[in-house]
Tab-separated table of C-alpha atoms and ligand atoms in Angstrom:
chain	number	residue	atom	x	y	z
A	1	MET	CA	20.761	-8.737	-27.090
A	2	GLY	CA	19.693	-5.838	-24.880
A	3	MET	CA	21.451	-5.542	-21.565
A	4	THR	CA	20.222	-3.566	-18.596
A	5	VAL	CA	23.035	-1.440	-17.259
A	6	LEU	CA	22.531	-1.184	-13.552
A	7	HIS	CA	24.265	1.363	-11.371
A	8	SER	CA	23.924	4.177	-13.896
A	9	PRO	CA	20.543	5.843	-14.284
A	10	PRO	CA	19.944	7.521	-17.653
A	11	PHE	CA	21.718	10.891	-17.556
A	12	SER	CA	18.730	12.717	-19.017
A	13	THR	CA	16.546	11.838	-16.043
A	14	MET	CA	19.276	11.840	-13.423
A	15	LYS	CA	18.788	14.294	-10.592
A	16	HIS	CA	21.317	15.673	-8.158
A	17	TYR	CA	20.440	17.328	-4.846
A	18	LEU	CA	23.127	19.992	-4.554
A	19	GLN	CA	20.957	22.787	-3.188
A	20	PHE	CA	17.391	23.154	-1.945
A	21	SER	CA	16.284	24.682	-5.243
A	22	ASP	CA	17.066	21.435	-7.075
A	23	LEU	CA	13.519	20.212	-6.329
A	24	THR	CA	10.206	21.958	-7.008
A	25	ALA	CA	7.354	22.511	-4.558
A	26	ASP	CA	5.524	19.643	-6.207
A	27	GLU	CA	8.512	17.333	-5.774
A	28	TYR	CA	8.824	18.384	-2.119
A	29	ALA	CA	5.164	17.542	-1.544
A	30	TYR	CA	5.861	14.067	-2.907
A	31	VAL	CA	9.094	13.550	-0.940
A	32	LEU	CA	7.488	14.707	2.338
A	33	GLN	CA	4.623	12.299	1.849
A	34	ARG	CA	7.127	9.484	1.185
A	35	ALA	CA	9.124	10.481	4.279
A	36	ALA	CA	5.964	10.059	6.377
A	37	PHE	CA	5.290	6.659	4.765
A	38	ILE	CA	8.879	5.455	5.271
A	39	LYS	CA	8.946	6.748	8.863
A	40	ALA	CA	5.691	4.921	9.671
A	41	LYS	CA	7.251	1.665	8.410
A	42	PHE	CA	10.325	2.244	10.587
A	43	LYS	CA	8.202	2.959	13.663
A	44	ALA	CA	6.158	-0.206	13.057
A	45	PHE	CA	9.373	-2.306	12.712
A	46	GLU	CA	8.316	-3.193	9.158
A	47	LYS	CA	11.011	-3.815	6.577
A	48	TYR	CA	11.041	-1.415	3.658
A	49	GLN	CA	13.898	-2.347	1.336
A	50	PRO	CA	13.578	-0.810	-2.124
A	51	PHE	CA	17.400	-0.800	-2.417
A	52	ALA	CA	17.804	-4.550	-1.780
A	53	ASP	CA	17.344	-6.068	-5.219
A	54	PRO	CA	19.376	-4.994	-7.060
A	55	ASP	CA	21.362	-3.845	-4.079
A	56	ARG	CA	22.290	-0.165	-4.141
A	57	THR	CA	25.364	1.455	-2.701
A	58	LEU	CA	25.860	4.992	-1.420
A	59	ALA	CA	29.374	6.445	-1.189
A	60	MET	CA	29.667	9.057	1.560
A	61	ILE	CA	32.568	11.488	1.357
A	62	PHE	CA	33.265	13.579	4.443
A	63	GLU	CA	35.728	16.442	4.332
A	64	LYS	CA	34.290	17.845	7.590
A	65	ALA	CA	33.165	16.190	10.825
A	66	SER	CA	29.662	14.748	11.258
A	67	THR	CA	27.501	12.779	13.653
A	68	ARG	CA	23.920	13.128	12.376
A	69	THR	CA	24.629	13.180	8.653
A	70	ARG	CA	26.804	10.090	8.779
A	71	VAL	CA	24.509	8.041	11.007
A	72	SER	CA	21.311	9.076	9.241
A	73	PHE	CA	22.596	8.256	5.745
A	74	GLU	CA	24.391	5.093	6.809
A	75	ALA	CA	21.605	3.629	8.967
A	76	GLY	CA	19.001	4.769	6.428
A	77	MET	CA	20.784	3.086	3.542
A	78	TYR	CA	21.123	-0.244	5.391
A	79	GLN	CA	17.485	-0.126	6.490
A	80	MET	CA	16.486	0.300	2.838
A	81	GLY	CA	18.416	-2.843	1.910
A	82	GLY	CA	21.444	-1.044	0.477
A	83	SER	CA	24.955	-0.474	1.698
A	84	VAL	CA	27.459	2.350	2.129
A	85	VAL	CA	31.105	3.169	1.589
A	86	HIS	CA	32.481	5.804	3.965
A	87	LEU	CA	35.411	7.970	2.872
A	88	THR	CA	37.167	10.905	4.470
A	89	THR	CA	39.801	13.234	3.092
A	90	GLY	CA	42.381	11.708	5.432
A	91	ASP	CA	41.856	8.098	4.404
A	92	SER	CA	41.347	8.545	0.664
A	93	GLN	CA	43.384	9.950	-2.205
A	94	LEU	CA	41.352	13.161	-1.920
A	95	GLY	CA	43.735	14.081	0.883
A	96	ARG	CA	46.632	13.590	-1.536
A	97	ALA	CA	45.191	15.989	-4.090
A	98	GLU	CA	43.588	13.577	-6.559
A	99	PRO	CA	41.408	15.919	-8.635
A	100	ILE	CA	37.738	15.928	-7.676
A	101	GLU	CA	36.795	15.293	-11.321
A	102	ASP	CA	38.866	12.084	-11.392
A	103	THR	CA	37.464	10.989	-8.041
A	104	ALA	CA	33.936	11.549	-9.349
A	105	ARG	CA	34.514	9.523	-12.496
A	106	VAL	CA	35.938	6.588	-10.559
A	107	ILE	CA	33.573	6.438	-7.590
A	108	SER	CA	30.454	6.954	-9.692
A	109	ARG	CA	31.293	3.871	-11.789
A	110	MET	CA	31.086	1.685	-8.692
A	111	VAL	CA	28.196	3.016	-6.622
A	112	ASP	CA	24.633	4.193	-7.256
A	113	MET	CA	24.672	7.497	-5.390
A	114	VAL	CA	27.172	9.791	-3.677
A	115	MET	CA	26.731	12.030	-0.630
A	116	ILE	CA	29.386	14.701	-0.073
A	117	ARG	CA	30.125	17.010	2.859
A	118	THR	CA	32.764	19.512	1.852
A	119	PHE	CA	33.836	23.168	1.893
A	120	GLU	CA	33.075	25.195	-1.250
A	121	GLN	CA	29.854	24.499	-3.155
A	122	SER	CA	31.907	24.674	-6.359
A	123	LYS	CA	33.628	21.456	-5.287
A	124	ILE	CA	30.409	19.439	-5.102
A	125	GLU	CA	29.264	20.974	-8.381
A	126	ARG	CA	32.495	19.896	-10.070
A	127	PHE	CA	32.008	16.387	-8.662
A	128	ALA	CA	28.410	16.273	-9.928
A	129	ALA	CA	29.433	17.432	-13.405
A	130	TYR	CA	31.624	14.344	-13.719
A	131	SER	CA	29.381	11.881	-11.876
A	132	ARG	CA	27.246	9.304	-13.620
A	133	VAL	CA	25.090	8.849	-10.499
A	134	PRO	CA	23.060	11.272	-8.336
A	135	VAL	CA	25.041	13.449	-5.920
A	136	ILE	CA	23.597	14.722	-2.619
A	137	ASN	CA	24.870	17.733	-0.667
A	138	GLY	CA	25.550	16.662	2.932
A	139	LEU	CA	26.593	20.258	3.792
A	140	THR	CA	28.833	22.814	2.126
A	141	ASN	CA	29.945	26.263	3.236
A	142	GLU	CA	26.995	27.664	1.280
A	143	TYR	CA	24.099	25.222	1.846
A	144	HIS	CA	22.710	22.391	3.992
A	145	PRO	CA	19.646	21.242	2.027
A	146	CYS	CA	19.178	17.821	3.705
A	147	GLN	CA	18.878	19.567	7.064
A	148	VAL	CA	16.227	22.041	5.927
A	149	LEU	CA	14.368	19.197	4.210
A	150	ALA	CA	14.264	17.374	7.582
A	151	ASP	CA	13.273	20.601	9.361
A	152	ILE	CA	10.358	21.178	7.016
A	153	PHE	CA	9.294	17.553	7.406
A	154	THR	CA	9.373	18.081	11.188
A	155	TYR	CA	7.312	21.254	10.878
A	156	TYR	CA	4.853	19.388	8.662
A	157	GLU	CA	4.484	16.608	11.258
A	158	TYR	CA	3.775	19.056	14.089
A	159	ARG	CA	1.859	21.803	12.331
A	160	GLY	CA	1.123	20.860	8.697
A	161	SER	CA	2.169	22.884	5.657
A	162	ILE	CA	4.776	25.600	6.111
A	163	GLN	CA	3.291	27.675	3.278
A	164	GLY	CA	2.393	31.167	4.474
A	165	LYS	CA	4.147	30.706	7.837
A	166	THR	CA	6.951	32.761	9.361
A	167	VAL	CA	10.339	31.342	10.305
A	168	ALA	CA	12.666	33.463	12.478
A	169	TRP	CA	16.373	32.972	11.795
A	170	VAL	CA	18.495	34.292	14.676
A	171	GLY	CA	22.275	34.192	14.279
A	172	ASP	CA	24.851	33.625	11.581
A	173	GLY	CA	24.127	34.269	7.905
A	174	ASN	CA	25.509	30.820	7.157
A	175	ASN	CA	24.760	27.681	5.114
A	176	MET	CA	21.576	26.982	7.106
A	177	ALA	CA	20.331	30.562	6.726
A	178	ASN	CA	20.985	30.499	2.971
A	179	THR	CA	19.084	27.251	2.646
A	180	TRP	CA	16.105	28.574	4.634
A	181	LEU	CA	15.938	31.535	2.230
A	182	GLN	CA	15.924	29.226	-0.781
A	183	ALA	CA	13.254	27.076	0.835
A	184	ALA	CA	11.079	30.127	1.536
A	185	GLN	CA	10.998	31.013	-2.150
A	186	ILE	CA	10.163	27.490	-3.246
A	187	LEU	CA	7.615	26.632	-0.549
A	188	ASP	CA	6.204	30.162	-0.181
A	189	PHE	CA	6.828	31.155	3.406
A	190	THR	CA	8.640	34.120	5.006
A	191	VAL	CA	11.951	34.196	6.868
A	192	HIS	CA	12.653	36.915	9.448
A	193	VAL	CA	16.429	37.219	9.549
A	194	SER	CA	18.474	38.832	12.305
A	195	THR	CA	22.256	38.566	12.115
A	196	PRO	CA	25.008	40.603	13.824
A	197	GLY	CA	26.692	43.259	11.681
A	198	GLY	CA	29.307	41.725	9.415
A	199	TYR	CA	27.740	38.261	9.544
A	200	GLY	CA	24.757	38.834	7.260
A	201	ILE	CA	23.453	36.732	4.393
A	202	ASP	CA	25.572	36.873	1.256
A	203	GLY	CA	23.055	37.772	-1.448
A	204	SER	CA	25.507	36.880	-4.206
A	205	ILE	CA	25.136	33.155	-3.425
A	206	ASP	CA	23.258	31.299	-6.128
A	207	GLY	CA	19.503	31.280	-5.528
A	208	VAL	CA	19.629	33.208	-2.244
A	209	GLU	CA	17.403	36.256	-2.725
A	210	VAL	CA	17.851	38.965	-0.127
A	211	ASP	CA	15.460	41.435	-1.748
A	212	GLY	CA	12.490	39.210	-2.596
A	213	GLY	CA	9.122	38.992	-0.896
A	214	HIS	CA	10.052	36.008	1.250
A	215	VAL	CA	12.555	37.646	3.584
A	216	LYS	CA	12.566	40.512	6.090
A	217	PHE	CA	15.630	41.752	7.961
A	218	PHE	CA	15.685	42.849	11.607
A	219	LYS	CA	18.449	44.531	13.625
A	220	ASP	CA	16.935	43.272	16.868
A	221	PRO	CA	16.782	39.453	17.127
A	222	THR	CA	13.834	39.597	19.532
A	223	GLU	CA	11.854	41.615	16.993
A	224	ALA	CA	12.686	39.021	14.329
A	225	CYS	CA	10.897	36.454	16.506
A	226	ALA	CA	7.692	38.499	16.785
A	227	GLY	CA	4.777	36.464	15.466
A	228	ALA	CA	7.001	33.629	14.240
A	229	ASP	CA	5.659	30.089	13.809
A	230	LEU	CA	9.146	28.648	14.077
A	231	VAL	CA	12.284	30.054	15.697
A	232	THR	CA	15.591	28.565	14.621
A	233	THR	CA	19.292	29.181	15.021
A	234	ASP	CA	22.663	27.512	14.566
A	235	VAL	CA	26.182	27.623	15.991
A	236	TRP	CA	27.983	30.960	16.043
A	237	THR	CA	31.005	29.422	14.313
A	238	SER	CA	30.457	26.966	11.501
A	239	MET	CA	32.982	24.314	10.483
A	240	GLY	CA	35.817	25.885	8.554
A	241	TYR	CA	35.530	29.268	10.301
A	242	GLU	CA	37.178	28.325	13.613
A	243	ALA	CA	39.867	30.995	13.253
A	244	GLU	CA	37.101	33.599	13.733
A	245	ASN	CA	35.882	32.028	16.966
A	246	GLU	CA	36.872	34.796	19.377
A	247	ALA	CA	35.580	37.629	17.181
A	248	ARG	CA	32.328	35.753	16.670
A	249	ARG	CA	31.783	35.161	20.391
A	250	ALA	CA	31.901	38.907	20.931
A	251	ALA	CA	29.757	39.808	17.918
A	252	PHE	CA	27.027	37.221	18.553
A	253	ALA	CA	26.518	37.791	22.292
A	254	ASN	CA	22.985	39.210	21.779
A	255	TRP	CA	21.999	36.576	19.227
A	256	ARG	CA	21.202	33.858	21.760
A	257	VAL	CA	17.704	32.410	21.506
A	258	ASP	CA	16.197	32.708	24.969
A	259	ALA	CA	12.826	32.577	26.692
A	260	ALA	CA	12.180	36.282	25.963
A	261	MET	CA	12.574	35.674	22.223
A	262	MET	CA	10.332	32.604	22.342
A	263	ALA	CA	7.745	34.665	24.227
A	264	ARG	CA	7.611	37.135	21.292
A	265	ALA	CA	6.894	34.293	18.844
A	266	LYS	CA	3.420	32.750	18.479
A	267	PRO	CA	2.344	30.804	21.586
A	268	ASP	CA	2.557	27.526	19.645
A	269	ALA	CA	5.859	28.373	17.940
A	270	LEU	CA	8.367	25.562	17.583
A	271	PHE	CA	12.100	25.834	18.238
A	272	MET	CA	14.555	24.036	15.944
A	273	HIS	CA	18.336	23.741	15.808
A	274	CYS	CA	20.192	21.560	13.328
A	275	LEU	CA	22.629	20.529	16.114
A	276	PRO	CA	25.253	20.226	17.445
A	277	ALA	CA	24.125	22.913	19.934
A	278	HIS	CA	26.273	25.018	22.211
A	279	ARG	CA	24.102	25.657	25.247
A	280	GLY	CA	24.603	29.168	26.574
A	281	GLU	CA	25.913	30.421	23.226
A	282	GLU	CA	23.338	30.495	20.402
A	283	VAL	CA	20.553	29.058	22.589
A	284	THR	CA	19.826	28.809	26.294
A	285	GLU	CA	19.511	25.442	27.982
A	286	GLU	CA	15.947	26.457	28.919
A	287	VAL	CA	14.854	26.864	25.279
A	288	LEU	CA	16.783	23.888	23.901
A	289	GLU	CA	15.303	21.555	26.520
A	290	GLY	CA	11.992	23.407	26.768
A	291	PRO	CA	8.504	22.353	25.645
A	292	GLN	CA	8.662	24.220	22.323
A	293	SER	CA	11.907	22.547	21.268
A	294	VAL	CA	11.582	19.723	18.730
A	295	VAL	CA	15.303	19.269	18.135
A	296	TRP	CA	15.425	15.518	18.835
A	297	ASP	CA	12.602	14.737	16.419
A	298	GLU	CA	14.283	17.098	13.964
A	299	ALA	CA	17.535	15.124	14.234
A	300	GLU	CA	15.768	11.768	13.827
A	301	ASN	CA	13.886	13.105	10.832
A	302	ARG	CA	17.168	13.575	8.974
A	303	MET	CA	17.077	9.822	8.421
A	304	HIS	CA	13.445	9.529	7.332
A	305	ALA	CA	13.586	12.570	5.040
A	306	GLN	CA	16.847	11.447	3.427
A	307	LYS	CA	15.513	7.940	2.867
A	308	ALA	CA	12.639	9.515	0.951
A	309	LEU	CA	15.041	11.770	-0.936
A	310	MET	CA	17.308	8.863	-1.919
A	311	GLU	CA	14.323	6.779	-2.973
A	312	TYR	CA	13.144	9.641	-5.201
A	313	LEU	CA	16.566	10.314	-6.728
A	314	LEU	CA	17.172	6.631	-7.529
A	315	LEU	CA	13.738	5.217	-8.217
A	316	GLY	CA	11.602	8.229	-9.132
A	317	ARG	CA	7.935	8.488	-8.180
A	318	LEU	CA	6.542	5.227	-6.860
A	319	THR	CA	2.956	6.315	-6.286
B	401	CP	N1	23.058	18.787	11.672
B	401	CP	C1	24.094	18.100	11.151
B	401	CP	O1	24.331	18.099	9.951
B	401	CP	O2	24.810	17.409	12.067
B	401	CP	P1	26.196	16.662	11.847
B	401	CP	O3	27.242	17.746	11.629
B	401	CP	O4	26.433	15.903	13.109
B	401	CP	O5	26.112	15.779	10.651
B	402	NVA	N1	26.369	25.721	10.131
B	402	NVA	C1	26.965	24.550	10.735
B	402	NVA	C2	26.032	23.402	10.636
B	402	NVA	C3	26.536	22.128	11.269
B	402	NVA	C4	25.607	20.969	11.040
B	402	NVA	C5	28.296	24.259	10.070
B	402	NVA	O1	28.390	24.419	8.843
B	402	NVA	O2	29.245	23.874	10.768
């Protein structure tokens, strides 16, 4: 007698979302359209619960702090009829050195999907190699694909397709910058990058092309903003790099997005920041709270975009 084995999608079709390049442009077009559909349901107070029967569970593993990622995945999962298990290094055996491969084999026998926020990308890749369910990157030192997915959904809502547009990246050559560069190659737009000396993009990171046709480098951050459709930045010191705080404050002093930079961008340019923001450091209060800033929609869209992503990873194309 045939039995349906729930909680373990066939490995051959199973997809992880470990970096932005794990989906194609065609898949992004689908996921963005689903994000809009799912968001419209949420705004109309209509139930949309594809994870209710059979009920689906997401395990969330946090090795770094989070506000948006935790709330967006957790609320999103419940709204879709599923449930979550929340783990941190401190309250699980991960903090007592249980190997990541063993953790992956155990957790992925009990849940339908796993979201991980951790340090090295190699750690999430090792987890995924031993997981029998899809794994989602909730931020690593190298990438933050869920954030850029939400950012592109936000751009799409305000301005339509990002193809052919120019995004100015002002600040650290960090996980967000790397992910924007990957996204530019896949969705065919250009990133103008300006970073202080010593804090540039690491071109040796998988899939991050620093010499392709989708990126231009600028010494002067204001020049990087010239003609941009979207100006974006991030904290000067990312999680895990706190020991460099003082040196970074000095090095990044001119990489603060201000009204002069926004004035060099297109008149209808948007401003985005993945948040949390440090007003007066990487962005002025005036820009963050100004009319071009869409940061609150951007934060909310984490939830809608990730609901669409989880639906796609677990259930495939529904339309
Ligand atoms: N932008 C973002 O990932 O925020 P959290 O660190 O609060 O999750
Ligand atoms: N680059 C930041 C993003 C925080 C959401 C960090 O990694 O800390």
